[in-house]
Amino acid sequence: MMRLARILVPIVALGCVAGTTAAPTATAAVTTKTVRLTHSSSLSTKWKLTSTIGYGTAAAKLGTSPGGEGLMLGLSYGVQLPDTTWWYADAAKKRLAHYSDAGAYLGQAVLPTSYLHLGSYFQWANPQALADGTVVLTSTTIDSPALMLLSPKGAFSRVLLDRFVNVVISDGHSFYGFDEAGRMVKVKPRTGVITSVTRFKGQGGRAFSISVGKGFIKVVRPGVNLKVKLVDAGHPTKTVHPAVEATVGADGKLWILATGIVELSPTSAHDVAGLFSVSTSGSLSATYKMRTLYSDSDPADGHHLGIRLGSSRPTLMFVDTDATRVYRKK
């Protein structure tokens, strides 16, 4: 059976920041800068492979499950905790799987039947971490918005939500994202209370907002009002239609993974991508080229880009057909 996460991608999965929500008012004048994105290629040499976890029936391996049309889907992504270990949403084996930073197997937390949709299907995705080591996942079950928490002591609990929220980022205590109407919201993961906001917050409570339009991203931070024009390096006259993932490091840098579709002709298009950071003063880093983001085994229900709470070095996760891989910036 195809996981419902595939069906609910527009609501809860990709972590793509919508362009329909207004950014907060900024006193700084708008500054325009340009970022050149490239068609999918090899990953920049500035990244180091830190773990490769293959698929299989052994407990130390991650599982795969049929996804329709002959596809075998991998895990629903993972998250690194402040203690440097990782928890992966291993849907095929109906568990959260625990690994070291280098990919050594540390154990598992098997979901009770009551946490499985219809008692059989793992319908949780997009793992996030809280500062105390709690792991939180979002329900993808139709008409059942909720969060599932795994405490540091291994206890599961469920918190109901009054609507679905696409969680984009955590400050370690609250989650920030978009609700079903595209509104920017804050979620208290232990109570399920959802409130409207005009900005998101990352590590250290650093505030920002991102909105996207045809060919650009707008980033607002305190004292920063930045319009980033996105250009396809191979076809600079074509328009990039972007989506983004974003996270904040302990040093205050806002990292943005920008992807986009470029229509080359009425019958052909290709993807472009690039990763860059925006400092607290609005300075842009170099743009790091990306490898292919998705594979046939990727359920597309979580974030490639992340930063461990307490760290300033971003990571990239790829759910490939033979293994799940994590890279960290050198």
Coordinates of C-alpha atoms in Angstrom, one line a residue:
M1 CA 0.0 0.0 0.0
M2 CA 1.3 3.5 -0.9
R3 CA 2.0 5.5 2.2
L4 CA -0.5 8.4 2.7
A5 CA 2.5 10.7 3.0
R6 CA 2.7 10.5 -0.8
I7 CA -0.8 11.7 -1.1
L8 CA -0.5 14.5 1.5
V9 CA 2.7 16.1 0.2
P10 CA 1.0 19.4 -0.6
I11 CA -0.1 19.7 3.0
V12 CA 2.6 18.3 5.3
A13 CA 5.6 17.0 3.6
L14 CA 8.2 19.0 1.7
G15 CA 9.1 21.8 4.0
C16 CA 8.8 24.2 1.0
V17 CA 8.1 27.7 2.1
A18 CA 5.1 29.1 0.3
G19 CA 5.1 32.5 -1.3
T20 CA 1.6 33.5 -0.4
T21 CA 2.3 34.7 3.2
A22 CA 3.4 38.3 3.7
A23 CA 6.7 38.9 5.4
P24 CA 6.9 41.1 8.5
T25 CA 7.4 44.8 8.1
A26 CA 11.1 45.6 7.9
T27 CA 12.7 49.0 8.4
A28 CA 15.8 48.2 6.3
A29 CA 15.8 49.1 2.6
V30 CA 15.5 46.2 0.2
T31 CA 18.8 44.9 -1.0
T32 CA 18.9 42.7 -4.1
K33 CA 21.5 40.0 -4.7
T34 CA 21.8 37.1 -7.2
V35 CA 22.3 33.4 -6.6
R36 CA 23.1 31.1 -9.5
L37 CA 21.6 27.6 -9.2
T38 CA 22.7 24.7 -11.3
H39 CA 21.1 21.6 -12.8
S40 CA 21.5 18.6 -10.4
S41 CA 25.1 17.3 -10.4
S42 CA 27.6 16.0 -7.9
L43 CA 27.6 17.4 -4.4
S44 CA 30.2 20.2 -3.6
T45 CA 33.5 18.9 -2.2
K46 CA 32.8 21.1 0.8
W47 CA 30.7 18.3 2.2
K48 CA 31.8 15.1 4.0
L49 CA 29.9 11.8 4.0
T50 CA 29.3 11.0 7.6
S51 CA 27.0 7.9 7.4
T52 CA 25.6 5.4 5.0
I53 CA 22.9 3.1 6.3
G54 CA 21.7 0.4 3.9
Y55 CA 18.4 -1.4 3.6
G56 CA 17.6 -4.9 4.7
T57 CA 15.8 -7.2 7.1
A58 CA 18.4 -7.1 9.9
A59 CA 17.6 -4.8 12.8
A60 CA 20.6 -2.6 12.0
K61 CA 19.4 -2.0 8.5
L62 CA 16.6 0.4 7.5
G63 CA 13.5 -1.0 5.8
T64 CA 11.8 -0.4 2.5
S65 CA 8.2 -0.9 1.6
P66 CA 6.2 -1.1 -1.7
G67 CA 5.2 2.4 -3.0
G68 CA 3.2 1.5 -6.1
E69 CA 4.4 1.1 -9.7
G70 CA 7.2 -1.1 -8.6
L71 CA 8.8 1.5 -6.3
M72 CA 10.4 0.6 -3.0
L73 CA 10.1 3.5 -0.6
G74 CA 12.7 4.2 2.1
L75 CA 12.4 6.0 5.4
S76 CA 10.5 9.1 6.2
Y77 CA 13.7 11.0 7.0
G78 CA 15.5 11.5 10.3
V79 CA 16.7 14.1 12.7
Q80 CA 19.8 14.6 14.8
L81 CA 19.5 15.2 18.5
P82 CA 21.6 17.6 20.6
D83 CA 23.5 14.5 21.9
T84 CA 24.6 13.9 18.2
T85 CA 22.7 10.7 17.7
W86 CA 20.0 10.3 15.0
W87 CA 16.5 9.0 15.0
Y88 CA 15.0 7.8 11.7
A89 CA 11.3 7.3 10.9
D90 CA 11.6 3.8 9.5
A91 CA 8.1 3.3 8.2
A92 CA 8.6 -0.1 6.7
K93 CA 9.6 -1.6 10.0
K94 CA 7.1 0.5 12.0
R95 CA 9.7 2.0 14.3
L96 CA 12.0 4.8 15.0
A97 CA 15.5 3.6 14.5
H98 CA 18.4 5.0 16.5
Y99 CA 21.9 5.5 15.1
S100 CA 25.2 7.2 16.1
D101 CA 26.5 10.1 14.0
A102 CA 28.7 7.7 12.1
G103 CA 25.7 5.4 11.4
A104 CA 26.3 2.7 14.0
Y105 CA 23.0 1.0 15.1
L106 CA 22.0 1.9 18.7
G107 CA 18.5 0.4 19.0
Q108 CA 14.9 1.1 18.2
A109 CA 11.6 2.2 19.5
V110 CA 8.8 0.1 17.9
L111 CA 5.5 1.9 17.6
P112 CA 2.6 0.5 19.6
T113 CA -0.3 -0.7 17.4
S114 CA -2.4 2.1 18.6
Y115 CA -0.1 4.6 16.9
L116 CA -0.4 2.9 13.5
H117 CA -3.1 4.0 11.1
L118 CA -5.8 1.2 11.0
G119 CA -3.5 -0.6 13.4
S120 CA -1.1 -1.5 10.5
Y121 CA 0.4 1.6 8.7
F122 CA 3.1 3.9 9.9
Q123 CA 1.8 7.3 9.0
W124 CA 4.3 9.7 10.7
A125 CA 6.9 11.8 9.0
N126 CA 9.2 14.8 9.1
P127 CA 11.0 14.1 12.4
Q128 CA 12.0 17.2 14.5
A129 CA 14.0 17.5 17.7
L130 CA 13.4 19.4 20.9
A131 CA 16.2 20.8 23.0
D132 CA 15.6 18.1 25.7
G133 CA 16.1 15.2 23.2
T134 CA 12.4 14.6 22.5
V135 CA 11.7 13.5 18.9
V136 CA 8.5 14.8 17.3
L137 CA 6.8 13.5 14.1
T138 CA 3.8 14.8 12.2
S139 CA 0.8 12.7 11.3
T140 CA 0.1 12.2 7.6
T141 CA -3.2 10.4 8.2
I142 CA -6.1 12.0 6.3
D143 CA -8.4 13.9 8.7
S144 CA -6.2 13.1 11.7
P145 CA -3.8 16.0 12.3
A146 CA -1.5 15.2 15.2
L147 CA 2.0 15.1 16.6
M148 CA 3.7 12.0 18.0
L149 CA 6.4 12.5 20.6
L150 CA 9.1 10.0 21.7
S151 CA 10.6 11.1 25.0
P152 CA 14.3 10.7 26.0
K153 CA 13.1 7.8 28.2
G154 CA 11.5 6.0 25.3
A155 CA 7.8 6.8 26.0
F156 CA 5.4 7.6 23.1
S157 CA 2.7 10.1 23.4
R158 CA 0.3 11.8 20.9
V159 CA -0.8 15.4 20.8
L160 CA -3.9 16.2 18.6
L161 CA -3.9 19.3 16.4
D162 CA -6.9 21.2 15.1
R163 CA -5.4 21.3 11.6
F164 CA -2.4 20.1 9.6
V165 CA 0.8 22.1 9.9
N166 CA 3.7 21.7 7.5
V167 CA 6.6 22.2 10.1
V168 CA 9.5 24.1 8.6
I169 CA 11.8 24.7 11.5
S170 CA 12.2 24.4 15.3
D171 CA 13.8 26.6 17.8
G172 CA 14.2 23.7 20.2
H173 CA 11.0 24.5 22.0
S174 CA 8.3 25.4 19.5
F175 CA 7.7 24.5 15.8
Y176 CA 7.1 27.0 13.0
G177 CA 5.5 26.3 9.6
F178 CA 2.4 26.8 7.5
D179 CA -1.1 25.6 8.1
E180 CA -3.5 24.3 5.5
A181 CA -4.5 27.9 4.5
G182 CA -0.8 28.9 4.0
R183 CA -0.7 31.0 7.1
M184 CA 2.6 31.2 9.1
V185 CA 2.0 29.6 12.5
K186 CA 3.7 28.5 15.7
V187 CA 3.0 25.1 17.2
K188 CA 3.5 24.1 20.9
P189 CA 4.4 20.5 20.5
R190 CA 3.4 19.4 24.0
T191 CA 0.0 21.0 23.9
G192 CA -0.9 21.2 20.2
V193 CA -1.8 24.9 20.5
I194 CA -1.4 26.7 17.1
T195 CA -1.1 30.5 16.9
S196 CA -0.5 32.8 13.9
V197 CA 2.9 34.5 13.6
T198 CA 4.6 37.0 11.3
R199 CA 8.0 35.4 11.5
F200 CA 9.7 32.0 12.3
K201 CA 12.3 31.4 14.9
G202 CA 15.4 29.2 14.7
Q203 CA 18.2 28.5 17.2
G204 CA 18.6 31.1 19.9
G205 CA 15.2 32.6 19.1
R206 CA 16.6 34.2 15.9
A207 CA 13.7 35.5 13.9
F208 CA 13.3 35.5 10.1
S209 CA 10.8 35.0 7.3
I210 CA 11.1 33.7 3.8
S211 CA 8.7 34.1 0.9
V212 CA 9.1 33.0 -2.7
G213 CA 8.0 34.3 -6.0
K214 CA 8.8 33.7 -9.7
G215 CA 12.6 33.9 -9.9
F216 CA 13.3 35.1 -6.4
I217 CA 13.3 34.5 -2.7
K218 CA 12.7 37.3 -0.1
V219 CA 14.5 37.0 3.2
V220 CA 13.7 39.3 6.2
R221 CA 15.8 39.3 9.4
P222 CA 16.2 42.1 12.0
G223 CA 17.9 44.9 10.0
V224 CA 17.9 42.8 6.8
N225 CA 15.5 43.0 3.9
L226 CA 16.9 40.9 1.1
K227 CA 15.6 40.0 -2.3
V228 CA 17.6 37.0 -3.7
K229 CA 17.2 36.7 -7.5
L230 CA 17.6 33.0 -8.6
V231 CA 19.2 32.4 -11.9
D232 CA 19.6 29.1 -13.7
A233 CA 23.3 29.1 -14.5
G234 CA 22.9 27.1 -17.7
H235 CA 19.8 29.1 -18.9
P236 CA 20.0 32.6 -17.4
T237 CA 17.1 34.0 -19.4
K238 CA 14.7 31.4 -18.1
T239 CA 12.5 31.8 -15.0
V240 CA 13.2 29.7 -11.9
H241 CA 10.1 28.6 -10.0
P242 CA 11.5 28.0 -6.5
A243 CA 10.9 26.2 -3.3
V244 CA 13.1 26.3 -0.2
E245 CA 14.1 24.5 2.9
A246 CA 15.6 26.6 5.7
T247 CA 17.4 26.2 9.0
V248 CA 19.4 28.4 11.5
G249 CA 22.8 27.6 13.0
A250 CA 23.9 28.4 16.5
D251 CA 26.1 31.1 14.9
G252 CA 23.0 32.8 13.6
K253 CA 23.5 31.9 9.9
L254 CA 20.3 31.2 8.0
W255 CA 20.9 28.3 5.6
I256 CA 18.7 28.0 2.6
L257 CA 18.4 25.1 0.2
A258 CA 16.8 26.6 -2.9
T259 CA 15.4 24.3 -5.6
G260 CA 13.5 25.2 -8.6
I261 CA 11.9 24.1 -11.8
V262 CA 12.9 25.8 -15.1
E263 CA 10.7 25.4 -18.1
L264 CA 13.1 25.1 -21.1
S265 CA 10.3 24.7 -23.7
P266 CA 6.6 24.0 -23.7
T267 CA 7.4 20.3 -23.5
S268 CA 10.6 20.1 -21.4
A269 CA 11.8 21.3 -18.0
H270 CA 14.6 20.6 -15.6
D271 CA 15.5 21.1 -11.9
V272 CA 18.1 23.4 -10.5
A273 CA 19.4 23.7 -6.9
G274 CA 21.9 25.4 -4.7
L275 CA 22.6 25.9 -1.0
F276 CA 23.7 29.2 0.6
S277 CA 23.6 31.0 3.9
V278 CA 22.5 34.5 4.9
S279 CA 24.3 36.0 7.9
T280 CA 22.7 38.1 10.6
S281 CA 24.0 41.2 8.7
G282 CA 22.6 40.0 5.3
S283 CA 25.8 38.8 3.7
L284 CA 25.5 35.8 1.4
S285 CA 27.9 32.9 1.4
A286 CA 29.2 31.1 -1.6
T287 CA 26.5 28.9 -3.3
Y288 CA 27.2 25.2 -2.9
K289 CA 26.1 22.9 -5.8
M290 CA 23.8 20.0 -5.0
R291 CA 23.6 16.5 -6.2
T292 CA 20.2 15.0 -7.2
L293 CA 17.9 15.5 -4.2
Y294 CA 15.4 12.8 -4.8
S295 CA 15.5 9.1 -5.8
D296 CA 12.7 6.6 -6.6
S297 CA 12.9 5.5 -3.0
D298 CA 12.4 8.9 -1.5
P299 CA 8.9 9.4 -0.1
A300 CA 9.4 13.2 -0.2
D301 CA 7.9 13.7 3.3
G302 CA 10.8 15.4 5.2
H303 CA 13.7 17.8 5.1
H304 CA 17.1 17.2 3.3
L305 CA 18.6 20.2 5.2
G306 CA 19.1 20.3 8.9
I307 CA 21.4 21.5 11.7
R308 CA 21.7 19.9 15.1
L309 CA 20.6 22.1 17.9
G310 CA 23.8 23.6 19.4
S311 CA 25.7 23.2 16.1
S312 CA 26.4 25.6 13.2
R313 CA 27.4 23.0 10.6
P314 CA 24.5 22.0 8.3
T315 CA 23.7 18.4 7.2
L316 CA 22.1 17.0 4.1
M317 CA 20.1 13.8 4.0
F318 CA 19.4 11.8 0.9
V319 CA 17.1 8.8 0.8
D320 CA 18.7 6.8 -2.1
T321 CA 17.6 3.5 -3.7
D322 CA 20.4 1.5 -2.0
A323 CA 20.9 3.4 1.3
T324 CA 20.2 6.6 3.2
R325 CA 23.2 9.0 3.3
V326 CA 24.0 12.0 5.5
Y327 CA 26.6 14.6 4.7
R328 CA 28.0 17.4 6.9
K329 CA 29.6 20.6 5.8
K330 CA 33.4 20.4 6.4

